[in-house]
CSV table of C-alpha atoms in Angstrom, one decimal:
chain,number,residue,atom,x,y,z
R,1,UNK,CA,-22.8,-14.8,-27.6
R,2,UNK,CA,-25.6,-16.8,-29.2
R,3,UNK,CA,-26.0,-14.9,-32.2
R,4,UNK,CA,-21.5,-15.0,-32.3
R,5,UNK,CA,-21.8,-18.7,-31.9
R,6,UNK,CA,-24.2,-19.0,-35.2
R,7,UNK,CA,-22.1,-16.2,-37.0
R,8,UNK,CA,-18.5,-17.4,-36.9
R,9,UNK,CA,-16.4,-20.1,-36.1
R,10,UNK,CA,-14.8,-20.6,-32.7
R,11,UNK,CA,-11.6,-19.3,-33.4
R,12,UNK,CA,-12.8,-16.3,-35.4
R,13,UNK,CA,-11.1,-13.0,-34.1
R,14,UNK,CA,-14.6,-11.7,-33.8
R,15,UNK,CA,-14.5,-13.2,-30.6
R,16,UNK,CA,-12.3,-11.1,-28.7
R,17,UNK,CA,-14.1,-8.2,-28.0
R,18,UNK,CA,-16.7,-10.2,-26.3
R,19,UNK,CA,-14.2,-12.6,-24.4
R,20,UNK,CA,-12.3,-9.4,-22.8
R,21,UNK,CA,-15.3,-7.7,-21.8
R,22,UNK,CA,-16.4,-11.4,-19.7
R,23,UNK,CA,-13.1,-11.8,-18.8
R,24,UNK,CA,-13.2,-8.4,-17.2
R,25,UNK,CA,-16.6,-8.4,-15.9
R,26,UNK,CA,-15.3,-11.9,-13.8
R,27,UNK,CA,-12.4,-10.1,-12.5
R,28,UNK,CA,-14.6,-7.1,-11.0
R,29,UNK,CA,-17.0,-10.3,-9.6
R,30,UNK,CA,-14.0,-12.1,-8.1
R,31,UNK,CA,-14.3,-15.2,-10.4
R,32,UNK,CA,-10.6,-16.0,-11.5
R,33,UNK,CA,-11.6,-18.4,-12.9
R,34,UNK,CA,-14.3,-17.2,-15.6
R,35,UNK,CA,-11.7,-14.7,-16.1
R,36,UNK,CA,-9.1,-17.6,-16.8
R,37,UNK,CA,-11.2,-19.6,-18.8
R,38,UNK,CA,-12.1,-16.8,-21.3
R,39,UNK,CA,-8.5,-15.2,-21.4
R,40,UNK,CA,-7.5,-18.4,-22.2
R,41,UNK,CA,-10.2,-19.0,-25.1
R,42,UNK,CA,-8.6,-15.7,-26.6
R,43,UNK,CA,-5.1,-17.0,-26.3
R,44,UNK,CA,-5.9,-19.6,-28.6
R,45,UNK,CA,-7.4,-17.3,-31.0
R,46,UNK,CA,-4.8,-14.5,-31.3
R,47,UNK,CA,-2.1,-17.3,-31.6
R,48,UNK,CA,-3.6,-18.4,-34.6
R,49,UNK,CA,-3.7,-14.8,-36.2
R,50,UNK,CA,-0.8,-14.2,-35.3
R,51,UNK,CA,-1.3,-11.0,-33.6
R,52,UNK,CA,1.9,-10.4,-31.2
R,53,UNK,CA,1.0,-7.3,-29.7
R,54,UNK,CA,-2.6,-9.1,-28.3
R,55,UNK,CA,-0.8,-12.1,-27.0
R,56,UNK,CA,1.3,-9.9,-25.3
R,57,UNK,CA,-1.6,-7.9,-23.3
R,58,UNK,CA,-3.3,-11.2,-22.9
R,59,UNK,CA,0.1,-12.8,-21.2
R,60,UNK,CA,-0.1,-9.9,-18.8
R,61,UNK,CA,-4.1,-10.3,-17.9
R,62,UNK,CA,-3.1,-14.1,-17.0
R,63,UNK,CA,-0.5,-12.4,-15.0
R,64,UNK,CA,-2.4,-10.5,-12.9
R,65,UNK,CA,-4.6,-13.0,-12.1
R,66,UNK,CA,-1.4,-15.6,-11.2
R,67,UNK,CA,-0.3,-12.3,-9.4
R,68,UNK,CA,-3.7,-11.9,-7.4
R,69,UNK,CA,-3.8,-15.9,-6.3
R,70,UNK,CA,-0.7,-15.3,-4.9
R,71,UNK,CA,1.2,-17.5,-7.5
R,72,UNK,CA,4.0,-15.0,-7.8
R,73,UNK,CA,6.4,-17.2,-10.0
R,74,UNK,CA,4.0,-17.9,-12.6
R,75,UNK,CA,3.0,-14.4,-12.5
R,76,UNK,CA,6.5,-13.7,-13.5
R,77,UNK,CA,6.9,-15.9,-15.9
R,78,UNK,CA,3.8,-14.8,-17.8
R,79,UNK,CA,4.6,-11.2,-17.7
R,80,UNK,CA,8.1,-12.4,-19.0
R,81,UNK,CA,6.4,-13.5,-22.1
R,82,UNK,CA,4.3,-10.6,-22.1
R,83,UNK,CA,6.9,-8.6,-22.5
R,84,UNK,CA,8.8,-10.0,-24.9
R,85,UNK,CA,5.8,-10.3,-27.1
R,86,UNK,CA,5.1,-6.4,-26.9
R,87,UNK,CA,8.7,-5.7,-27.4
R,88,UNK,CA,8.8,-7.7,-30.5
R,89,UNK,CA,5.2,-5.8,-32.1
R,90,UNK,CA,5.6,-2.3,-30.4
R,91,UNK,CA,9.3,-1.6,-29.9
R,92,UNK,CA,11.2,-0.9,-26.7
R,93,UNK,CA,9.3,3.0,-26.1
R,94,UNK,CA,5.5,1.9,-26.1
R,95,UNK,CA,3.8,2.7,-23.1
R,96,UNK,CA,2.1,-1.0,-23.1
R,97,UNK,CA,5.8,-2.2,-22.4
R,98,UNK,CA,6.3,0.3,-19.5
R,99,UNK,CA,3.2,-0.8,-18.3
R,100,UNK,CA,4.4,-4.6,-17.7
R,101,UNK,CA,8.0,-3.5,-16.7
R,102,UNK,CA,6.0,-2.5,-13.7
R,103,UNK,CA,4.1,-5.5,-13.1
R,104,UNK,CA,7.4,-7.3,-13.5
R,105,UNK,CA,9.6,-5.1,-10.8
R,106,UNK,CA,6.6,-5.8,-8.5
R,107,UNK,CA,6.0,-9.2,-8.9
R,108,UNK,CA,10.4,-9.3,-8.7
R,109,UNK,CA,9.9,-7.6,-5.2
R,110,UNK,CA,7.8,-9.8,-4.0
R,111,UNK,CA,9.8,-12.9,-4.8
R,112,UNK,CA,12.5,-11.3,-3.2
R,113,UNK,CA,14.3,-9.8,-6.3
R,114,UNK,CA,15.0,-6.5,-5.0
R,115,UNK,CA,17.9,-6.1,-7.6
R,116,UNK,CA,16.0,-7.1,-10.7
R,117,UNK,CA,13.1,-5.2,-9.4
R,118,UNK,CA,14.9,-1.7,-9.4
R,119,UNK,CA,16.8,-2.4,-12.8
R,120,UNK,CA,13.2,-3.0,-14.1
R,121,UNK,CA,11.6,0.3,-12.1
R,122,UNK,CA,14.6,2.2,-13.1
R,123,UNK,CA,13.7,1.1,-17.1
R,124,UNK,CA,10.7,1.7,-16.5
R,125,UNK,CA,11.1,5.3,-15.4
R,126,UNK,CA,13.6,6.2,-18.4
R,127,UNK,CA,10.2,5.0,-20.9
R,128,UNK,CA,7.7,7.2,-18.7
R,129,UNK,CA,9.8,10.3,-18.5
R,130,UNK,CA,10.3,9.5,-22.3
R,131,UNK,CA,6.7,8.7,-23.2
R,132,UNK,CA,4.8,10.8,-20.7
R,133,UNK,CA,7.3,13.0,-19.8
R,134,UNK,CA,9.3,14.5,-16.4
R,135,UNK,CA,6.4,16.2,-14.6
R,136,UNK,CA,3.5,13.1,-15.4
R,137,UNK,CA,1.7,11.2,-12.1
R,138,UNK,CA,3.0,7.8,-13.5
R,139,UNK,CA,6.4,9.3,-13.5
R,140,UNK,CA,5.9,10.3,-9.6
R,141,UNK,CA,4.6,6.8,-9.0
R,142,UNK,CA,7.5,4.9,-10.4
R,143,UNK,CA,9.6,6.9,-8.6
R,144,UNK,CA,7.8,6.0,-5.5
R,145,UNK,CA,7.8,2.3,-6.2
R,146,UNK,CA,12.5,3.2,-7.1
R,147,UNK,CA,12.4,4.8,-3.6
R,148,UNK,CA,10.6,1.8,-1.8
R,149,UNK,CA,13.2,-0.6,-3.2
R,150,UNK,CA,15.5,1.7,-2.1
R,151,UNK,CA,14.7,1.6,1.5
R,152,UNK,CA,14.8,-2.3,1.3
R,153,UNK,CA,18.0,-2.1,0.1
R,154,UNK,CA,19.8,0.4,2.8
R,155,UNK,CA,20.3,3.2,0.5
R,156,UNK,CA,19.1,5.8,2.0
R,157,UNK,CA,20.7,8.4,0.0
R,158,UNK,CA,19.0,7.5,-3.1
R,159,UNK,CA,15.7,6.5,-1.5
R,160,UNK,CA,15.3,10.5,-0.3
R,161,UNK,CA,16.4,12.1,-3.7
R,162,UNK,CA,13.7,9.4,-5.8
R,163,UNK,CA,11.2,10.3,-2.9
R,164,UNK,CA,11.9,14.1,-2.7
R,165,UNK,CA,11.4,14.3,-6.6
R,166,UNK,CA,7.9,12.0,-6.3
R,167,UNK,CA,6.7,14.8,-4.5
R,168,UNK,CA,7.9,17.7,-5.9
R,169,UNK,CA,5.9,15.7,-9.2
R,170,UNK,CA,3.0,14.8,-7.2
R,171,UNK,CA,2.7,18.9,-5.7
R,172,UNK,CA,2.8,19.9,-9.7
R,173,UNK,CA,0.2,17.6,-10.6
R,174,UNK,CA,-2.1,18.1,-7.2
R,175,UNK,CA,-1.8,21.3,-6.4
R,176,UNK,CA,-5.3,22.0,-4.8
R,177,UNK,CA,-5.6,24.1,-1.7
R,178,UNK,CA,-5.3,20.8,0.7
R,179,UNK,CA,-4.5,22.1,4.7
R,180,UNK,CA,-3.0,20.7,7.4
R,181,UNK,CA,-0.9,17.4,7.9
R,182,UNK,CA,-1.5,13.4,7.8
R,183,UNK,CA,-2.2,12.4,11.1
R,184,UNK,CA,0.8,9.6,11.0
R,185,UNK,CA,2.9,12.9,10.7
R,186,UNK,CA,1.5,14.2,13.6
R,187,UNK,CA,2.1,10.5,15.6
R,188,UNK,CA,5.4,10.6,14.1
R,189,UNK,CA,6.3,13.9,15.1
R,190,UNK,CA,5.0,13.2,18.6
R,191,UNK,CA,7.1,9.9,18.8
R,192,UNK,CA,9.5,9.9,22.3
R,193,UNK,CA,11.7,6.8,20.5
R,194,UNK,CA,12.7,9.7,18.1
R,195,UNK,CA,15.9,11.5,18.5
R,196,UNK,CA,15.4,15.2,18.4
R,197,UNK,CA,17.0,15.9,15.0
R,198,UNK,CA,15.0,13.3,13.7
R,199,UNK,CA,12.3,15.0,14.7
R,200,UNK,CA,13.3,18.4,13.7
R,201,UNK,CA,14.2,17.0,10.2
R,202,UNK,CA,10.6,15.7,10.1
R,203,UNK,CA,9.4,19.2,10.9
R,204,UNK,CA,10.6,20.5,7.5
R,205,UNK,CA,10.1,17.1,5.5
R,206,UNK,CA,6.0,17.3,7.1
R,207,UNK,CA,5.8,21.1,5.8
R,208,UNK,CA,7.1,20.6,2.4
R,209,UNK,CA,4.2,17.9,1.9
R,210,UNK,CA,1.8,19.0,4.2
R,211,UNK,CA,0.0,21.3,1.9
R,212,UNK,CA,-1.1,17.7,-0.3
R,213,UNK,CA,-3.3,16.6,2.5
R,214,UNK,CA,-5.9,17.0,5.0
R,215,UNK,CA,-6.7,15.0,8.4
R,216,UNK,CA,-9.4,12.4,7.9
R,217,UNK,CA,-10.4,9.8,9.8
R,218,UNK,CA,-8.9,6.7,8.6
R,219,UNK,CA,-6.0,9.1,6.8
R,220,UNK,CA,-7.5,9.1,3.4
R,221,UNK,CA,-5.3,11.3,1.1
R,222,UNK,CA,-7.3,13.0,-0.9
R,223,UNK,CA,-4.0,12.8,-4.0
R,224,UNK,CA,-3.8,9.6,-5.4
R,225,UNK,CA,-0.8,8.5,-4.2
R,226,UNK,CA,0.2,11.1,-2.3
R,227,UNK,CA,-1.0,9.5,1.1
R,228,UNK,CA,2.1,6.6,-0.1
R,229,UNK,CA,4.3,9.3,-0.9
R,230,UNK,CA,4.0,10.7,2.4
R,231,UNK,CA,4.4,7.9,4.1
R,232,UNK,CA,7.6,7.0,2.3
R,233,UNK,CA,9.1,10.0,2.5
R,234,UNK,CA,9.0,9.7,6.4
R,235,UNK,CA,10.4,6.7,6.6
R,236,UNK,CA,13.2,7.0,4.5
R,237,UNK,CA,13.9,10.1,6.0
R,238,UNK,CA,14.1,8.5,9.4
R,239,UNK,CA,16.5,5.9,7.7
R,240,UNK,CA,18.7,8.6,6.4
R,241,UNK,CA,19.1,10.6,9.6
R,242,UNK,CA,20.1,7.1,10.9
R,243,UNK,CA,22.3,6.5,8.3
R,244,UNK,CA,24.2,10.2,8.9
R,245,UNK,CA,22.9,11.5,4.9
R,246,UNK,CA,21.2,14.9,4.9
């Protein structure tokens, strides 16, 4: 930084590299506010050259940290302009813009959006199967975050077909030798407030992802993501059986 500071001036792009790499290494320490400072400090200097497609990734790092206080309209609104910015220097298909359609739909959910958040997972899901393609993880985790939304909002119908086809990704991608079920299966299984075709529907839904996991103490899926997927796929079964859908 020293030898920075007697090299260039302040606002010298030259600076970047080194402000990301302390504005990261606060983030891992917990210090929002070193990472603020310095994001901020290489705001300022990408505006001046002009550089879009940096101002853009920069609007989503201050994003995440608004998103980790727990300032959740500010979050928004800086991934709003992060977004627009990548748009405008990428192009609609870059996977930098997919990346902060997610943010978005997340930050939307939890601001009570549910609407805007699935129009924005659904965009989102048409750039990863373009970009990455049908079969990739990220694919199978959008779809998980589509079938969520689903759930909240009473469609079962579509919640199973989004979660059903997370899986089927997620058993392409993780195919390892992985026995037994997740213990919440078990519990679920096992529950007496569950009407028996519930439960017999489980039986089938816990065998098809089953082979994914194994029972550990604290139920740590060994997928990334799976363990979620799991999890979802019970409960929006159970909220389809209630709502009559096969």
């Amino acid at each position: 930084e020293r030898l920075l500071e007697q090299a260039v001036p302040a606002d010298d792009p030259a600076w970047l590299p080194l402000l990301r790499e302390q504005a990261n290494l606060a983030v891992t320490r917990g210090d929002h506010e070193g990472a603020r400072d310095r994001f901020e400090r290489a705001v300022v200097i990408v505006a001046g050259a002009g550089d879009r497609a940096e101002s853009g990734r920069l609007a989503s790092e201050l994003g995440f940290l608004d998103y980790q206080e727990g300032n959740f309209a500010a979050a928004r609104d800086r991934f709003e302009e992060a977004l627009g910015s990548l748009e405008d220097a990428l192009g609609s298909d870059h996977p930098d813009v997919a990346t902060v359609l997610n943010d978005l739909a997340v930050t939307e959910k939890r601001l009570g959006n549910l609407d805007r958040a699935l129009t924005l997972h659904e965009r989102g899901l048409e750039l990863d199967e373009r970009i990455l393609g049908a079969d990739h993880p990220h694919t199978g985790d959008r779809l998980q975050n589509i079938c969520r939304l689903l759930v909240a909002l009473d469609r079962p119908d579509g919640a199973v077909a989004a979660c059903d086809r997370a899986l089927e990704i997620h058993e392409l991608s993780y195919r390892a030798s992985m026995p037994d079920i997740t213990h919440q299966g078990r519990r679920l299984l096992t529950d007496p407030d569950l009407r028996a075709d519930v439960r017999e529907g489980l039986v089938i839904h816990v065998q098809r992802f089953g082979p994914l996991f194994r029972l550990h103490v604290g139920f740590r899926p060994l997928v990334p993501g799976g363990g979620q997927v799991a999890c979802n796929l019970l409960v929006v079964w159970i909220a389809a059986a209630r709502a009559g859908v096969d």
